[in-house]
Tab-separated table of C-alpha atoms and ligand atoms in Angstrom:
chain	number	residue	atom	x	y	z
D	98	UNK	CA	73.832	6.540	2.908
D	99	UNK	CA	73.571	4.777	6.191
D	100	UNK	CA	74.987	6.710	9.088
D	101	UNK	CA	75.296	4.530	12.102
D	102	UNK	CA	75.171	6.073	15.546
D	103	UNK	CA	76.508	3.846	18.262
D	104	UNK	CA	74.191	3.225	21.152
D	105	UNK	CA	75.621	3.074	24.657
D	106	UNK	CA	75.983	-0.666	24.284
D	107	UNK	CA	78.024	-0.448	21.115
D	108	UNK	CA	80.506	1.917	22.648
D	109	UNK	CA	84.046	0.854	23.184
D	110	UNK	CA	86.235	2.836	25.557
D	111	UNK	CA	87.906	4.764	22.737
D	112	UNK	CA	84.519	5.609	21.168
D	113	UNK	CA	83.373	7.560	24.172
D	114	UNK	CA	82.647	11.158	23.185
D	115	UNK	CA	84.541	13.543	25.378
D	116	UNK	CA	82.506	16.497	26.545
D	117	UNK	CA	84.458	18.949	24.338
D	118	UNK	CA	83.772	16.894	21.199
D	119	UNK	CA	80.099	16.661	22.150
D	120	UNK	CA	79.883	20.442	22.450
D	121	UNK	CA	81.683	20.936	19.100
D	122	UNK	CA	79.308	18.463	17.443
D	123	UNK	CA	76.358	20.423	18.823
D	124	UNK	CA	77.752	23.711	17.550
D	125	UNK	CA	78.355	22.241	14.105
D	126	UNK	CA	74.825	20.913	13.953
D	127	UNK	CA	73.267	24.156	15.181
D	128	UNK	CA	75.179	26.116	12.498
D	129	UNK	CA	74.105	23.598	9.867
D	130	UNK	CA	70.441	23.863	10.814
D	131	UNK	CA	70.634	27.683	11.070
D	132	UNK	CA	72.088	27.766	7.549
D	133	UNK	CA	68.956	26.051	6.280
D	134	UNK	CA	70.421	22.574	6.137
D	135	UNK	CA	68.109	19.619	6.396
D	136	UNK	CA	69.114	16.303	7.780
D	137	UNK	CA	69.676	13.487	5.353
D	138	UNK	CA	66.547	11.502	6.074
D	139	UNK	CA	64.527	9.875	3.302
D	140	UNK	CA	61.276	11.773	2.638
D	141	UNK	CA	59.172	8.879	3.905
D	142	UNK	CA	61.000	8.862	7.202
D	143	UNK	CA	60.569	12.622	7.545
D	144	UNK	CA	56.852	12.407	6.913
D	145	UNK	CA	56.252	9.623	9.375
D	146	UNK	CA	56.095	10.613	12.998
D	147	UNK	CA	58.580	8.438	14.793
D	148	UNK	CA	60.800	8.353	17.795
D	149	UNK	CA	63.847	10.471	17.107
D	150	UNK	CA	67.312	9.396	16.188
D	151	UNK	CA	70.354	10.991	17.770
D	152	UNK	CA	70.367	13.848	15.241
D	153	UNK	CA	66.870	14.919	16.240
D	154	UNK	CA	67.945	15.058	19.851
D	155	UNK	CA	71.034	17.078	19.026
D	156	UNK	CA	68.703	19.733	17.644
D	157	UNK	CA	67.224	20.220	21.122
D	158	UNK	CA	67.309	23.872	22.116
D	159	UNK	CA	69.671	24.781	24.895
D	160	UNK	CA	67.759	25.981	27.920
D	161	UNK	CA	68.562	28.335	30.744
D	162	UNK	CA	68.737	25.344	33.048
D	163	UNK	CA	72.375	24.690	33.591
D	164	UNK	CA	74.934	24.072	36.301
D	165	UNK	CA	78.328	25.736	36.553
D	166	UNK	CA	80.233	22.537	37.259
D	167	UNK	CA	81.589	20.164	34.596
D	168	UNK	CA	79.370	17.418	33.254
D	169	UNK	CA	79.841	13.789	34.126
D	170	UNK	CA	81.500	11.886	31.245
D	171	UNK	CA	79.251	9.748	29.027
D	172	UNK	CA	80.960	6.517	30.031
D	173	UNK	CA	80.354	7.172	33.741
D	174	UNK	CA	76.702	8.197	33.429
D	175	UNK	CA	75.928	5.136	31.305
D	176	UNK	CA	77.838	2.566	33.338
D	177	UNK	CA	77.317	3.573	36.990
D	178	UNK	CA	73.561	3.215	37.414
D	179	UNK	CA	70.789	2.285	39.774
D	180	UNK	CA	68.076	0.350	37.967
D	181	UNK	CA	67.128	-2.460	40.291
D	182	UNK	CA	64.979	-4.186	37.694
D	183	UNK	CA	68.326	-5.266	36.199
D	184	UNK	CA	70.102	-6.044	39.463
D	185	UNK	CA	71.272	-4.158	42.511
D	186	UNK	CA	74.900	-3.675	41.396
D	187	UNK	CA	75.882	-0.354	39.811
D	188	UNK	CA	77.247	-2.212	36.752
D	189	UNK	CA	74.235	-4.521	36.297
D	190	UNK	CA	72.001	-2.134	34.288
D	191	UNK	CA	74.685	-1.469	31.644
D	192	UNK	CA	75.200	-5.219	31.260
D	193	UNK	CA	71.586	-6.345	31.257
D	194	UNK	CA	69.291	-3.493	30.196
D	195	UNK	CA	69.617	-4.325	26.491
D	196	UNK	CA	66.887	-6.900	27.201
D	197	UNK	CA	64.352	-4.114	27.699
D	198	UNK	CA	62.157	-3.637	24.630
D	199	UNK	CA	61.545	0.086	24.211
D	200	UNK	CA	59.879	0.217	20.775
D	201	UNK	CA	56.955	0.384	20.468
D	202	UNK	CA	56.225	2.089	23.794
D	203	UNK	CA	52.921	3.243	25.234
D	204	UNK	CA	52.026	5.148	28.383
D	205	UNK	CA	48.694	4.424	30.070
D	206	UNK	CA	47.064	7.285	31.954
D	207	UNK	CA	44.530	6.541	34.704
D	208	UNK	CA	42.620	8.142	37.543
D	209	UNK	CA	41.570	11.728	38.161
D	210	UNK	CA	41.902	13.200	34.672
D	211	UNK	CA	39.583	13.804	31.738
D	212	UNK	CA	41.885	12.429	29.039
D	213	UNK	CA	42.775	9.005	30.392
D	214	UNK	CA	43.765	6.198	28.013
D	215	UNK	CA	46.760	4.578	26.407
D	216	UNK	CA	49.014	6.820	24.344
D	217	UNK	CA	51.849	6.016	21.976
D	218	UNK	CA	55.017	7.719	23.203
D	219	UNK	CA	55.268	9.639	19.912
D	220	UNK	CA	51.889	11.240	20.676
D	221	UNK	CA	52.972	12.425	24.106
D	222	UNK	CA	56.309	13.989	23.311
D	223	UNK	CA	56.602	16.923	20.944
D	224	UNK	CA	59.932	16.103	19.356
D	225	UNK	CA	60.121	19.586	17.828
D	226	UNK	CA	60.029	21.118	21.283
D	227	UNK	CA	62.871	19.187	22.849
D	228	UNK	CA	65.226	21.123	25.059
D	229	UNK	CA	68.448	20.329	26.846
D	230	UNK	CA	68.649	20.818	30.585
D	231	UNK	CA	71.826	20.345	32.548
D	232	UNK	CA	70.823	19.284	36.034
D	233	UNK	CA	72.716	18.129	39.085
D	234	UNK	CA	71.591	14.622	39.918
D	235	UNK	CA	71.917	13.769	43.611
D	236	UNK	CA	71.597	10.196	44.781
D	237	UNK	CA	70.666	9.412	48.413
D	238	UNK	CA	73.835	7.299	48.553
D	239	UNK	CA	75.622	10.687	48.727
D	240	UNK	CA	77.065	10.959	45.230
D	241	UNK	CA	76.179	13.439	42.531
D	242	UNK	CA	76.658	13.939	38.793
D	243	UNK	CA	75.959	16.864	36.455
D	244	UNK	CA	73.967	15.445	33.539
D	245	UNK	CA	72.836	16.993	30.207
D	246	UNK	CA	69.317	15.625	29.649
D	247	UNK	CA	67.154	16.119	26.563
D	248	UNK	CA	63.389	16.132	26.932
D	249	UNK	CA	60.334	18.221	27.736
D	250	UNK	CA	58.939	19.693	30.965
D	251	UNK	CA	56.780	17.168	32.834
D	252	UNK	CA	54.010	19.769	33.247
D	253	UNK	CA	53.682	20.181	29.461
D	254	UNK	CA	52.811	16.496	29.159
D	255	UNK	CA	50.638	16.159	32.268
D	256	UNK	CA	48.466	19.084	31.172
D	257	UNK	CA	47.488	17.161	28.022
D	258	UNK	CA	45.615	14.665	30.222
D	259	UNK	CA	43.520	17.447	31.812
D	260	UNK	CA	43.789	16.366	35.455
D	261	UNK	CA	40.619	17.261	37.365
D	262	UNK	CA	40.242	19.078	40.699
D	263	UNK	CA	40.595	15.809	42.646
D	264	UNK	CA	44.058	15.199	41.197
D	265	UNK	CA	46.194	16.118	44.208
D	266	UNK	CA	49.007	13.667	43.427
D	267	UNK	CA	50.502	11.921	40.453
D	268	UNK	CA	52.063	8.468	40.508
D	269	UNK	CA	54.370	6.887	37.933
D	270	UNK	CA	55.055	3.207	37.232
D	271	UNK	CA	57.966	1.571	35.435
D	272	UNK	CA	57.413	-1.237	32.952
D	273	UNK	CA	57.115	-4.572	34.713
D	274	UNK	CA	58.399	-7.505	32.668
D	275	UNK	CA	59.969	-10.538	34.295
D	276	UNK	CA	61.262	-11.632	30.874
D	277	UNK	CA	62.976	-8.352	30.035
D	278	UNK	CA	63.987	-7.323	33.553
D	279	UNK	CA	65.868	-10.148	35.262
D	280	UNK	CA	66.196	-8.249	38.551
D	281	UNK	CA	62.428	-8.396	39.124
D	282	UNK	CA	62.788	-12.115	39.855
D	283	UNK	CA	63.866	-11.017	43.346
D	284	UNK	CA	61.423	-9.085	45.545
D	285	UNK	CA	64.000	-6.449	46.556
D	286	UNK	CA	61.339	-3.798	45.917
D	287	UNK	CA	57.638	-3.966	45.181
D	288	UNK	CA	57.372	-4.188	41.399
D	289	UNK	CA	56.559	-2.384	39.272
D	290	UNK	CA	58.840	0.360	40.581
D	291	UNK	CA	56.595	3.276	41.481
D	292	UNK	CA	57.101	6.884	42.465
D	293	UNK	CA	54.939	9.903	43.100
D	294	UNK	CA	54.794	13.676	43.383
D	295	UNK	CA	52.306	16.137	44.795
D	296	UNK	CA	50.520	17.747	41.848
D	297	UNK	CA	51.981	21.212	42.536
D	298	UNK	CA	55.479	19.702	42.619
D	299	UNK	CA	54.770	17.939	39.332
D	300	UNK	CA	53.488	21.147	37.708
D	301	UNK	CA	56.535	23.149	38.817
D	302	UNK	CA	58.687	24.037	35.779
D	303	UNK	CA	61.706	21.972	36.962
D	304	UNK	CA	60.569	18.314	36.681
D	305	UNK	CA	61.557	17.006	33.285
D	306	UNK	CA	60.675	13.996	31.156
D	307	UNK	CA	63.921	12.921	29.528
D	308	UNK	CA	64.122	10.988	26.267
D	309	UNK	CA	67.798	11.694	25.669
D	310	UNK	CA	71.135	12.189	27.300
D	311	UNK	CA	74.151	14.051	25.909
D	312	UNK	CA	72.251	14.625	22.639
D	313	UNK	CA	71.695	10.908	22.138
D	314	UNK	CA	68.659	8.718	22.580
D	315	UNK	CA	68.478	7.624	26.214
D	316	UNK	CA	70.371	4.360	26.757
D	317	UNK	CA	68.214	1.650	28.330
D	318	UNK	CA	70.223	1.640	31.562
D	319	UNK	CA	69.362	5.338	32.020
D	320	UNK	CA	65.620	4.749	31.684
D	321	UNK	CA	64.733	4.518	27.991
D	322	UNK	CA	62.565	5.473	26.330
D	323	UNK	CA	61.208	7.994	28.857
D	324	UNK	CA	62.168	8.767	32.451
D	325	UNK	CA	61.485	11.421	35.010
D	326	UNK	CA	64.119	13.823	36.349
D	327	UNK	CA	63.296	15.768	39.529
D	328	UNK	CA	66.473	17.679	40.296
D	329	UNK	CA	65.727	18.874	43.844
D	330	UNK	CA	64.904	15.368	45.104
D	331	UNK	CA	67.038	12.308	45.726
D	332	UNK	CA	67.652	10.285	42.573
D	333	UNK	CA	65.222	7.478	43.384
D	334	UNK	CA	62.286	9.840	42.712
D	335	UNK	CA	63.506	10.053	39.093
D	336	UNK	CA	61.740	6.925	37.926
D	337	UNK	CA	62.898	5.230	34.740
D	338	UNK	CA	61.124	3.620	31.762
D	339	UNK	CA	57.671	4.993	32.656
D	340	UNK	CA	54.734	3.015	31.334
D	341	UNK	CA	51.838	4.175	33.512
D	342	UNK	CA	50.753	7.468	35.106
D	343	UNK	CA	47.950	7.715	37.666
D	344	UNK	CA	46.354	10.864	39.082
D	345	UNK	CA	44.943	10.431	42.588
D	346	UNK	CA	43.328	12.311	45.425
D	347	UNK	CA	45.409	10.606	48.109
D	348	UNK	CA	49.168	10.273	48.550
D	349	UNK	CA	50.294	7.315	46.428
D	350	UNK	CA	52.617	4.455	47.331
D	351	UNK	CA	56.251	4.708	46.354
D	352	UNK	CA	58.537	1.655	46.092
D	353	UNK	CA	61.248	2.936	48.411
D	354	UNK	CA	58.851	4.265	51.032
D	355	UNK	CA	57.086	0.908	51.027
D	356	UNK	CA	60.347	-0.951	51.472
D	357	UNK	CA	61.614	1.239	54.325
D	358	UNK	CA	59.531	4.239	55.381
D	359	UNK	CA	62.047	5.359	58.000
D	360	UNK	CA	64.810	5.747	55.431
D	361	UNK	CA	62.779	6.938	52.435
D	362	UNK	CA	60.029	9.509	52.892
D	363	UNK	CA	57.486	10.474	50.257
D	364	UNK	CA	59.015	13.913	49.678
D	365	UNK	CA	62.698	12.934	49.545
D	366	UNK	CA	63.873	16.500	49.053
D	367	UNK	CA	67.648	16.871	49.093
D	368	UNK	CA	68.310	18.332	52.520
D	369	UNK	CA	71.773	18.454	54.130
D	370	UNK	CA	70.152	18.973	57.544
D	371	UNK	CA	68.084	15.792	57.571
D	372	UNK	CA	70.334	12.806	58.064
D	373	UNK	CA	69.685	9.455	56.451
D	374	UNK	CA	70.291	6.539	58.838
D	375	UNK	CA	73.039	5.141	56.570
D	376	UNK	CA	74.520	8.021	54.588
D	377	UNK	CA	75.298	11.503	55.870
D	378	UNK	CA	73.603	13.999	53.580
D	379	UNK	CA	75.894	16.896	54.579
D	380	UNK	CA	78.274	16.351	51.654
D	381	UNK	CA	78.493	14.301	48.469
D	382	UNK	CA	81.037	12.533	46.300
D	383	UNK	CA	81.139	14.170	42.868
D	384	UNK	CA	81.380	11.854	39.901
D	385	UNK	CA	82.864	14.102	37.254
D	386	UNK	CA	85.770	14.495	34.905
D	387	UNK	CA	88.351	15.907	37.283
D	388	UNK	CA	87.458	13.725	40.186
D	389	UNK	CA	87.716	10.680	38.007
D	390	UNK	CA	85.105	8.023	37.983
D	391	UNK	CA	86.948	5.455	40.012
D	392	UNK	CA	90.064	7.326	41.051
D	393	UNK	CA	90.451	10.206	43.490
D	394	UNK	CA	87.056	11.551	44.472
D	395	UNK	CA	86.023	15.155	44.888
D	396	UNK	CA	83.556	16.129	47.593
D	397	UNK	CA	81.231	19.089	47.838
D	398	UNK	CA	78.834	20.321	50.469
D	399	UNK	CA	75.279	19.327	49.708
D	400	UNK	CA	72.995	22.271	49.034
D	401	UNK	CA	69.436	22.658	50.263
D	402	UNK	CA	67.064	21.310	47.609
D	403	UNK	CA	70.193	20.344	45.651
D	404	UNK	CA	70.771	24.007	44.759
D	405	UNK	CA	67.227	24.583	43.438
D	406	UNK	CA	65.822	26.278	46.569
D	407	UNK	CA	64.875	29.498	44.735
D	408	UNK	CA	62.564	27.544	42.467
D	409	UNK	CA	61.014	25.106	44.924
D	410	UNK	CA	61.338	26.175	48.583
D	411	UNK	CA	57.920	27.876	48.349
D	412	UNK	CA	56.264	24.518	47.717
D	413	UNK	CA	57.040	23.526	51.295
D	414	UNK	CA	56.266	26.773	53.134
D	415	UNK	CA	55.145	26.019	56.677
D	416	UNK	CA	55.966	22.307	56.460
D	417	UNK	CA	58.217	20.503	58.912
D	418	UNK	CA	60.794	19.107	56.498
D	419	UNK	CA	62.194	16.716	59.087
D	420	UNK	CA	58.805	15.103	59.602
D	421	UNK	CA	57.935	15.310	55.905
D	422	UNK	CA	61.305	14.005	54.744
T	761	MTE	N1	63.818	3.751	38.327
T	761	MTE	C1	63.548	2.436	38.313
T	761	MTE	N2	62.515	1.994	37.587
T	761	MTE	N3	64.284	1.534	39.022
T	761	MTE	C2	65.336	1.936	39.816
T	761	MTE	O1	65.963	1.077	40.460
T	761	MTE	N4	66.674	3.813	40.623
T	761	MTE	C3	66.593	5.225	41.016
T	761	MTE	C4	66.230	6.124	39.839
T	761	MTE	N5	65.150	5.553	39.062
T	761	MTE	C5	65.651	3.327	39.860
T	761	MTE	C6	64.869	4.206	39.079
T	761	MTE	C7	67.808	5.709	41.650
T	761	MTE	S1	68.124	5.123	43.227
T	761	MTE	C8	68.643	6.608	41.048
T	761	MTE	S2	69.958	7.298	41.886
T	761	MTE	C9	68.432	7.003	39.646
T	761	MTE	O2	67.371	6.299	39.022
T	761	MTE	C10	69.700	6.730	38.862
T	761	MTE	O3	69.576	7.242	37.552
T	761	MTE	P1	70.812	7.097	36.533
T	761	MTE	O4	71.182	5.645	36.529
T	761	MTE	O5	70.320	7.573	35.199
T	761	MTE	O6	71.929	7.929	37.067
């Protein structure tokens, strides 16, 4: 029997899973698996290691990482995106990202590590260890969304490459394909899109490599097949469609810092006290179910480190956060 799961692109308005139905579907599946049920995959497909389908992602264990506020609806998180490789408009990625080829996918690891090389995505991600983390996503343009990601901790993957003692930073690169990514025709940013973290930030338990969203395989516009999520930093640090990782001794280039160092620092920690020249960071527009996606908008005060201060403030002890913005 063929069970077809709509991808984000197949979805019509009335197909959109409301949050309550998503949670019920999860509960049903969890009960089914707990009762010893196996998913209806042919034996050959079960034996072969492959990227997961939506059912595999629904099995992801719930984690303690959650946020008290309601989650952003599926249709908002998959249609209001920044992914400049597909254009600078918020609606461009949902319209154009289907051009991105995500299978097969490899990640090349370079620099200060013992296990450098090119890895198939299936060899990097342990699909039996997937977990769901509900994080608040805060964009520098002063909006936020609460998003249920599925993936694995970044540190669990980076450790596999055995970074050496010179690895003080880690840099990530997005795929760079003029053919698949029409937005890269214009030099709005230095392509490939690149981002970086200090190694102790990267090894903190919070940064997450997401392969799914709302229990479904990540839609292309959200960074398929693998993207970073760093919840205490502005959204642009959460680089999408990662194809290369480089460990380095010196602070690496980042696309936004290169384009405008005054507006975009390397650290980019969410900080209501450090103003951005164009957007006040004191409060944010919440894109969520009650506020409506395009209707009346709720606002909330921005929290230091986006609400994750307990977990990360220690990383910056003694640093001037205004200077190191
Ligand atoms: N990654 C790449 N490769 N290209 C981009 O333009 N935009 C960033 C980040 N990652 C971007 C990117 C910005 S500005 C934000 S706010 C988030 O992706 C948006 O993620 P979302 O569309 O899943 O909400």
